[in-house]
Tab-separated table of C-alpha atoms and ligand atoms in Angstrom:
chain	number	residue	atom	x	y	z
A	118	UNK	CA	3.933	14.429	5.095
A	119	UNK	CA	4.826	12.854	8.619
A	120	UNK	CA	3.413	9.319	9.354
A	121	UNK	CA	3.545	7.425	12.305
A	122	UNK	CA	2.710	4.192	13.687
A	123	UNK	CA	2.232	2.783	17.011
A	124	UNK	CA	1.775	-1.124	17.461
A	125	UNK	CA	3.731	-4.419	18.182
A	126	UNK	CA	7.029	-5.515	17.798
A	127	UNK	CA	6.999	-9.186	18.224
A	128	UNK	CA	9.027	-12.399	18.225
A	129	UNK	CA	7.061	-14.441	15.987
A	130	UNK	CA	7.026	-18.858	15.572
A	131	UNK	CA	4.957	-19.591	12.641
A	132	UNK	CA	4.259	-22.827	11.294
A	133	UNK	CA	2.869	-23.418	7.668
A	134	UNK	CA	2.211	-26.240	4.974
A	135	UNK	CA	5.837	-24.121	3.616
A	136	UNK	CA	7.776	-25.103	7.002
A	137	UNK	CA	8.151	-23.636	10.105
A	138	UNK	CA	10.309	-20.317	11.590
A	139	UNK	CA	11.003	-20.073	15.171
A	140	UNK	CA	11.803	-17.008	16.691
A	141	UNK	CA	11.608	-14.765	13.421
A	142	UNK	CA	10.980	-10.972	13.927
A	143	UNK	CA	7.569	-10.292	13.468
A	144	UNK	CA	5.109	-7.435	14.830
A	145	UNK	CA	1.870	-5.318	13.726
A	146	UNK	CA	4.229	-2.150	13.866
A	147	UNK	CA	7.654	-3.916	12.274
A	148	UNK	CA	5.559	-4.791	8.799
A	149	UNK	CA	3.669	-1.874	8.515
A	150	UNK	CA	6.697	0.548	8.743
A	151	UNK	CA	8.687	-1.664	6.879
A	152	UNK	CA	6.252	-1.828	4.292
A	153	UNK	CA	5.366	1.776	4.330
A	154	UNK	CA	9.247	2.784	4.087
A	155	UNK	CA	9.145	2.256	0.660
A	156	UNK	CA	6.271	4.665	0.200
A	157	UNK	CA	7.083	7.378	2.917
A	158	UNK	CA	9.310	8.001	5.771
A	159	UNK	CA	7.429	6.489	8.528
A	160	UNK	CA	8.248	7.267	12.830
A	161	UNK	CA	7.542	4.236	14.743
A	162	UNK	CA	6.318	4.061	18.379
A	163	UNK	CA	6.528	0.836	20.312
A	164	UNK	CA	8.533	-1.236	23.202
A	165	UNK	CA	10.541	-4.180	22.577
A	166	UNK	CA	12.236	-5.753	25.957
A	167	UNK	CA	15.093	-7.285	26.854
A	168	UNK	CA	15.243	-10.286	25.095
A	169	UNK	CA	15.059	-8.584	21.780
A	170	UNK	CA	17.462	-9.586	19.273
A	171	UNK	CA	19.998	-7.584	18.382
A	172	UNK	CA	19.795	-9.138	14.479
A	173	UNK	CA	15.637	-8.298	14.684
A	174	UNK	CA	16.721	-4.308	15.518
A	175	UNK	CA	19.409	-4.375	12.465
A	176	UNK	CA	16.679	-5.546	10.122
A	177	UNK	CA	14.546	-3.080	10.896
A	178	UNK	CA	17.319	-0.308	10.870
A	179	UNK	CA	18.409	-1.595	7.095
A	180	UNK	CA	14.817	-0.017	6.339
A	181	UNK	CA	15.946	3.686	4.684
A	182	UNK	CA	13.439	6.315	6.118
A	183	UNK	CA	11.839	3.705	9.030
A	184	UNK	CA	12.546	5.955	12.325
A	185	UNK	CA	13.322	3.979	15.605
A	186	UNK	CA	13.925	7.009	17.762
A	187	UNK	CA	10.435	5.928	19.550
A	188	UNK	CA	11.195	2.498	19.696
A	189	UNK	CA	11.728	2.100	23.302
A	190	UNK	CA	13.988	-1.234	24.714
A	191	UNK	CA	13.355	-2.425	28.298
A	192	UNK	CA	15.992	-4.036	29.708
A	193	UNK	CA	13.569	-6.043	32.314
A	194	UNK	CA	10.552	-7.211	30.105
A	195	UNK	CA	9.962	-9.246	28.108
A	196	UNK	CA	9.147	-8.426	24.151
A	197	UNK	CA	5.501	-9.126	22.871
A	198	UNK	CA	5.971	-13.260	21.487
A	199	UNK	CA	3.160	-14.776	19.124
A	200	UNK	CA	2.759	-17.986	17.548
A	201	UNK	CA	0.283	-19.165	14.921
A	202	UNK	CA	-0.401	-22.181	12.536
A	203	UNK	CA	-1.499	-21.646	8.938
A	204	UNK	CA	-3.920	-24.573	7.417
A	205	UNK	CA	-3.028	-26.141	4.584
A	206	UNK	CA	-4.774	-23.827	2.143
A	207	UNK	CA	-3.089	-20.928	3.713
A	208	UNK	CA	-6.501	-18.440	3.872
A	209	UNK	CA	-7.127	-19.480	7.564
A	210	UNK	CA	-4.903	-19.386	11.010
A	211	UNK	CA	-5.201	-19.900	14.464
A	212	UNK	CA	-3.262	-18.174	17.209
A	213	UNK	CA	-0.975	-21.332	19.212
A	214	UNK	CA	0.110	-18.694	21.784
A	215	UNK	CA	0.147	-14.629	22.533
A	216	UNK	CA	2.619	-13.556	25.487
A	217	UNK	CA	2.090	-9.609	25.741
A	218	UNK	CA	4.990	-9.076	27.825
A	219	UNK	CA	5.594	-5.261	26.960
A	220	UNK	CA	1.873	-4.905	25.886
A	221	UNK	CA	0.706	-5.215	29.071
A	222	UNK	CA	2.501	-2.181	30.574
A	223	UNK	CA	2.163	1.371	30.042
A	224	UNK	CA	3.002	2.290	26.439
A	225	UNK	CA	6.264	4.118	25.535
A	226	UNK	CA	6.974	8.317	25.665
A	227	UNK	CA	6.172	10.357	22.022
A	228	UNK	CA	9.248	11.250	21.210
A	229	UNK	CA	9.404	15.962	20.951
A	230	UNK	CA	10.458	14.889	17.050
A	231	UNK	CA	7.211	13.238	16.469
A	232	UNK	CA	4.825	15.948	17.302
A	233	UNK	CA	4.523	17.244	13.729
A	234	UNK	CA	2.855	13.552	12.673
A	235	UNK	CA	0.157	14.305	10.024
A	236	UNK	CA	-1.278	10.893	9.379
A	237	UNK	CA	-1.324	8.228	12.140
A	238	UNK	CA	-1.806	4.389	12.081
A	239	UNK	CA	-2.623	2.670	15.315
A	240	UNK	CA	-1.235	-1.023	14.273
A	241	UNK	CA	-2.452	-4.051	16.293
A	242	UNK	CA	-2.172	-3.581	19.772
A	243	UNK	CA	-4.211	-3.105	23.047
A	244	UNK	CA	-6.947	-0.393	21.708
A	245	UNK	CA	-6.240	1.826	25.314
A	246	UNK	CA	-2.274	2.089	23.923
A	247	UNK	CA	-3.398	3.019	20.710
A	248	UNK	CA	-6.268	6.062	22.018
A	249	UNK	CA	-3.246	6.971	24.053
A	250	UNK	CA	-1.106	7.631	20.864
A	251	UNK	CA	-3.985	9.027	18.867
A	252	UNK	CA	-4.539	11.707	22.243
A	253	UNK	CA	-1.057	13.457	20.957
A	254	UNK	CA	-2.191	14.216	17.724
A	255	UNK	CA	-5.424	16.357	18.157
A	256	UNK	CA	-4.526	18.344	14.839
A	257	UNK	CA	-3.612	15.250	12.385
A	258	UNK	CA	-4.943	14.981	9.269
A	259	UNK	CA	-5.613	11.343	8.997
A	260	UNK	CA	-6.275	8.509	11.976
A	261	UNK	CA	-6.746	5.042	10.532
A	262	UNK	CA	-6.873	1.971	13.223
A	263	UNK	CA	-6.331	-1.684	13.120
A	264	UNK	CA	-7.825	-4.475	15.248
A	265	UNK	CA	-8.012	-8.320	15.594
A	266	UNK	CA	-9.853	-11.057	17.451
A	267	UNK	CA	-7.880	-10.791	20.619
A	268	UNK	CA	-8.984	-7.487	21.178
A	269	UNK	CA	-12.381	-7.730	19.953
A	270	UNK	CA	-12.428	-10.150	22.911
A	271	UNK	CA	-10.836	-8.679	25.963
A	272	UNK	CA	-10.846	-4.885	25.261
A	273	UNK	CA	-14.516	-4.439	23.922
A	274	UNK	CA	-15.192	-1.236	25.324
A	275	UNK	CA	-11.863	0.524	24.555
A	276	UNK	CA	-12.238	-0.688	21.348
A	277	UNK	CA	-15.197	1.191	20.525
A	278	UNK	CA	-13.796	4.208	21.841
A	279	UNK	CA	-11.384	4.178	20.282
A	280	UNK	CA	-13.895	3.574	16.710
A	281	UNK	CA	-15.708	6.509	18.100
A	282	UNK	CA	-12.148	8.872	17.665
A	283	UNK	CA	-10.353	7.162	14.204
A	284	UNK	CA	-11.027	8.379	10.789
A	285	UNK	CA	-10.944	4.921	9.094
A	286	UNK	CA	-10.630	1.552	10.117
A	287	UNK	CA	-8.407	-1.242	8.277
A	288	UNK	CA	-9.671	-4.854	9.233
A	289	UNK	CA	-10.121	-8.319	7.881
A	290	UNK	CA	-13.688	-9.900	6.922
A	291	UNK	CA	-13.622	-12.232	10.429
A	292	UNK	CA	-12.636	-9.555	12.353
A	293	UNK	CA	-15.497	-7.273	11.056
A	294	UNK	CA	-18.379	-10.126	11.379
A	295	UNK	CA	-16.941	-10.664	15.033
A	296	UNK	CA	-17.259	-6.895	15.916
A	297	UNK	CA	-20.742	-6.220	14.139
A	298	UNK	CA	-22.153	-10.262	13.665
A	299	UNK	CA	-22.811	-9.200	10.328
A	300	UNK	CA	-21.492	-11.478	7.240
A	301	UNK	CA	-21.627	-9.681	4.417
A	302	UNK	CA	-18.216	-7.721	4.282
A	303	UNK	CA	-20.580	-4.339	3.238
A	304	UNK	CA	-23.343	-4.296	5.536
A	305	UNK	CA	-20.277	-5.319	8.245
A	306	UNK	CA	-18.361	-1.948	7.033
A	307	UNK	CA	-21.481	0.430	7.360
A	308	UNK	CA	-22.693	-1.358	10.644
A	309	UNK	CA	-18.579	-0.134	11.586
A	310	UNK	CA	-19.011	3.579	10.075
A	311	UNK	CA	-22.069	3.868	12.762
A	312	UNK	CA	-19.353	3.531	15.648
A	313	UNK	CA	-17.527	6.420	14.727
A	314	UNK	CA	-15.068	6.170	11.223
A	315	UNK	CA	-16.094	7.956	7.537
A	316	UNK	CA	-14.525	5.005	6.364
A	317	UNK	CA	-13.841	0.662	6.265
A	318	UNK	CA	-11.355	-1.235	4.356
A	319	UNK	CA	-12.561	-5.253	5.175
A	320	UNK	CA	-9.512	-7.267	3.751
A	321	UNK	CA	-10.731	-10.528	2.032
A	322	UNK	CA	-7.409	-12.183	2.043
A	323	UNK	CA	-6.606	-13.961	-1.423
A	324	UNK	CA	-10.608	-12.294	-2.710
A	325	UNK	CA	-9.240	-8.917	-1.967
A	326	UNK	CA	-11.234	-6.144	-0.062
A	327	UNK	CA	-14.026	-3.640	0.036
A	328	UNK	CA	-13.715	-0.122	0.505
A	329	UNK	CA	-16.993	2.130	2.067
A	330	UNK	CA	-16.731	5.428	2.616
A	331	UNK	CA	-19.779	7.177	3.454
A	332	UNK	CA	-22.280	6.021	0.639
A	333	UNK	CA	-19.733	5.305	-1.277
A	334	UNK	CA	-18.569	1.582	-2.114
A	335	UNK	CA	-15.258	0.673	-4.360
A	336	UNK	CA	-13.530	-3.154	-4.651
A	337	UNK	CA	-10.160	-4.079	-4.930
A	338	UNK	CA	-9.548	-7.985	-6.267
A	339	UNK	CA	-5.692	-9.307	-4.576
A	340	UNK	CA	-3.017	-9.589	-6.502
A	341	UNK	CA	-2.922	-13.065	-8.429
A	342	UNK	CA	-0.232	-14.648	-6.526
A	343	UNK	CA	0.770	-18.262	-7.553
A	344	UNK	CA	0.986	-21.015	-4.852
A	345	UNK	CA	4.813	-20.820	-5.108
A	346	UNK	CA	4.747	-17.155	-4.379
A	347	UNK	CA	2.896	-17.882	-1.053
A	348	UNK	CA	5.024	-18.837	1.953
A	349	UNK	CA	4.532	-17.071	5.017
A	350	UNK	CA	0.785	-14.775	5.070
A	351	UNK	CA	2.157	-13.233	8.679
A	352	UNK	CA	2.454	-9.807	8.453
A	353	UNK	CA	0.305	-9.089	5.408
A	354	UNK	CA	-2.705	-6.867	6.666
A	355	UNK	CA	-0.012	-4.706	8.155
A	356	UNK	CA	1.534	-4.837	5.284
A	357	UNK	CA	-1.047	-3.879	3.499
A	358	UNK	CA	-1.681	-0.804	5.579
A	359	UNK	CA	1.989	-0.275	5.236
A	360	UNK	CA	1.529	0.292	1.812
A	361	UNK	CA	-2.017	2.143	1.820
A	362	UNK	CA	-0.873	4.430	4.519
A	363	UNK	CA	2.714	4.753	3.027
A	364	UNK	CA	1.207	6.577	-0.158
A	365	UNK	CA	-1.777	8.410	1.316
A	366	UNK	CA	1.331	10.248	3.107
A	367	UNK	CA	2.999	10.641	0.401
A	368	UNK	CA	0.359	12.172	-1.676
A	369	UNK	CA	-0.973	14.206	1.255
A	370	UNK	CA	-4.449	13.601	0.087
A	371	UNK	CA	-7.483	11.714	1.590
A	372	UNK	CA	-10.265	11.573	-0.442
A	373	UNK	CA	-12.183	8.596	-1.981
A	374	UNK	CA	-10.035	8.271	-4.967
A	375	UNK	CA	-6.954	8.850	-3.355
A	376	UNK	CA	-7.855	6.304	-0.785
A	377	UNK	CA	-9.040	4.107	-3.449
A	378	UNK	CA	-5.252	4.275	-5.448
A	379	UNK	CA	-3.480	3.786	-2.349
A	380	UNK	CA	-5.457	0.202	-1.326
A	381	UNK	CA	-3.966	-0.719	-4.272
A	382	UNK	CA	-0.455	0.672	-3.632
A	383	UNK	CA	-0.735	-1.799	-0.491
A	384	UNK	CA	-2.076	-4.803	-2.266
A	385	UNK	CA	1.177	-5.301	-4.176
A	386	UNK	CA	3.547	-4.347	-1.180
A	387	UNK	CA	1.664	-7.044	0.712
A	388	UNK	CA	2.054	-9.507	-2.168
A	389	UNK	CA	5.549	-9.559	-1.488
A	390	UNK	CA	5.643	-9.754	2.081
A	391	UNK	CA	3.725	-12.851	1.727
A	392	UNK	CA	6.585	-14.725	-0.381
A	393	UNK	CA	8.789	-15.507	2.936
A	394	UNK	CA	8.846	-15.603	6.210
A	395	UNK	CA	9.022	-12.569	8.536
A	396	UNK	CA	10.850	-9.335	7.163
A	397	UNK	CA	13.178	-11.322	4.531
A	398	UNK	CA	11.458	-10.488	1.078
A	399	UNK	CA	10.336	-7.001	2.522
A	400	UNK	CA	14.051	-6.804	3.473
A	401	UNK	CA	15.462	-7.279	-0.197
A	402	UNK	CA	12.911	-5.654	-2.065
A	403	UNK	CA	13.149	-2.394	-4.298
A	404	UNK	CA	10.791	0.173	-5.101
A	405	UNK	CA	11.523	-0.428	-8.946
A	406	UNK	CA	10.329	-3.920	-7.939
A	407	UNK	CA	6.999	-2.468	-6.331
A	408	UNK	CA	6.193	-0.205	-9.498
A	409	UNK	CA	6.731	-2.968	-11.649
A	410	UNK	CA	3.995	-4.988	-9.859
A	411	UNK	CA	2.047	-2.263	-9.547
A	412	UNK	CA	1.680	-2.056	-13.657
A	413	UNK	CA	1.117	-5.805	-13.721
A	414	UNK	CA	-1.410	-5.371	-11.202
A	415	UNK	CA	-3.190	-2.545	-13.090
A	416	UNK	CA	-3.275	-4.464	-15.888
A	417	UNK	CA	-4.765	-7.787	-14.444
A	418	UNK	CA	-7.363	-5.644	-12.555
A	419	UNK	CA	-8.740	-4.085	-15.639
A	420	UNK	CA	-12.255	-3.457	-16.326
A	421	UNK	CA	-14.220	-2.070	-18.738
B	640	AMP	P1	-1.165	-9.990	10.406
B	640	AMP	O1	-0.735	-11.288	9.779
B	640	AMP	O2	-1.081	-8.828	9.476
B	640	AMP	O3	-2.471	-10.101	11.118
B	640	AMP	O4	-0.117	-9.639	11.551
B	640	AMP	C1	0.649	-10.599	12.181
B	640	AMP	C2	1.606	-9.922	13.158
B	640	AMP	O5	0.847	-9.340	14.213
B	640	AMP	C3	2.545	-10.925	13.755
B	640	AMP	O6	3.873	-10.627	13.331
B	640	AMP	C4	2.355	-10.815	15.271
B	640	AMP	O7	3.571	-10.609	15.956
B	640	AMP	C5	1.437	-9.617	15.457
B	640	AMP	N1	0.316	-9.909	16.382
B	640	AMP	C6	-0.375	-11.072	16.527
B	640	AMP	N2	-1.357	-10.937	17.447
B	640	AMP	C7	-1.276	-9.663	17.900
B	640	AMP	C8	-2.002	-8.903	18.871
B	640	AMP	N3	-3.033	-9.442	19.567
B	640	AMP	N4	-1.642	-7.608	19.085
B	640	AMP	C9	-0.636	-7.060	18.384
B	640	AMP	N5	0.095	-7.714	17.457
B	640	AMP	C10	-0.224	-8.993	17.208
């Protein structure tokens, strides 16, 4: 059933304790529909400008069943650029720079194609762009939002209009204590469900993440990754939605359980996104690769 994602294409400069990329394709939009590709066909809608690389648009076009006819080049801007450093144990980041460039102008057209979408994801980006996309698809099944500190900050009261319209909300544990001042991850996600959704996912980076949905509570642990496996976290949360969204589509199903399966479909496509920098693992990665994870994962999460 027809996904679709809306969100940023960047030009990313990361630096980690791993070493540094400068320049590297990056984007809330470009991982999630890379990492939902694998799961579903997935339509993307988003602006890139004129400084885009022709080698970022070939990665993304090597992705079988990732649609760019919405992905919308503009010959005088400039594309959305982002930098960030990762501390030495890797859990924790701070932003070095954020030029919007594109993001600050009015978002691009909904291509006719599109209009069928069943199941939208409104990746990071300004939450007025993303209530925009959502506006086009009164009759979808499933709306499921993203947000981060930046926004939290500058676009408060779009934001929670945009909580007041979304079905779910995907977000990591800082993120939700800066939106409700709440610690705890749980009382965070039902202080979140009072602004609008039925349902919060708080990512807990390396401790995994909580799912509440209405009274309902489930926990995910992450996938065991080794320090060698870990060499670029960029790109993982959308990743993980990638993944999450990528097989609630593909089931056509969004109840608890089937919510509660596909968290862990995007767990271990995330895990791999993790193990380079920008697209590159996503880029050479199988499905038969995913499965296989997926089993190993089942088995290390095991209870009872
Ligand atoms: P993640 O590591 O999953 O939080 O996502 C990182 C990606 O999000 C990077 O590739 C950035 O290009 C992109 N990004 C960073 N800040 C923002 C922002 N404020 N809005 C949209 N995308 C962003």
């Amino acid at each position: 059933m027809p996904l679709i994602v809306t969100g940023s294409v960047g030009i990313d400069t990361i630096h980690a304790p791993t070493g540094s990329a400068e320049g590297v394709l990056g984007g809330s939009t470009t991982y999630f529909a890379a990492a939902a590709s694998f799961h579903a066909p997935v339509r993307v809608v988003a602006a890139a400008g004129g400084d885009w690389p022709d080698e970022h648009r070939k990665v993304l076009e090597g992705f079988e069943g990732v649609c760019l006819e919405g992905l919308q080049v503009r010959s005088e801007s400039r594309t959305f650029a982002w930098g960030g450093r990762y501390h030495d144990n890797m859990n924790s980041r701070e932003t070095l720079f954020t030029e919007l460039g594109v993001l600050d102008e009015p978002g691009p057209p909904v291509p006719d194609a599109y209009r069928d979408s069943e199941f939208v994801f409104l990746a990071n980006t300004h939450p007025a762009e993303q209530a925009r996309l959502l506006d086009h698809f009164p009759e979808r099944k499933l709306a499921v939002a993203d947000t981060m500190d930046l926004w939290i900050n500058i676009a408060h009261p779009e934001l929670m209009t945009l909580l007041s319209k979304v079905d779910g909300v995907v977000m990591n544990d800082q993120e939700a204590e800066q939106l409700t001042e709440i610690t705890n991850p749980i009382s965070a996600a039902r202080k979140i469900l009072e602004m609008g959704p039925t349902f919060a996912v708080i990512k807990k980076g390396e401790h995994g993440c909580i799912f509440v949905h209405g009274d309902d509570v489930a926990t995910l642990p992450a996938y065991p990754a080794e320090a060698h496996q870990v060499v670029d976290p960029t790109g993982a949360g959308d990743s993980f939605a990638g993944g999450m969204m990528g097989h609630i589509a593909s089931v056509g199903m969004t109840d608890f359980f089937s919510i509660q399966t596909a968290l862990a479909w995007g767990t271990v496509t995330a895990s791999f996104a993790i193990e380079s920098f920008s697209l590159d693992r996503l880029a050479r990665l199988t499905r038969a690769e995913i499965d296989q994870r997926m089993s190993e994962f089942q088995a290390a999460a095991r209870v009872g």
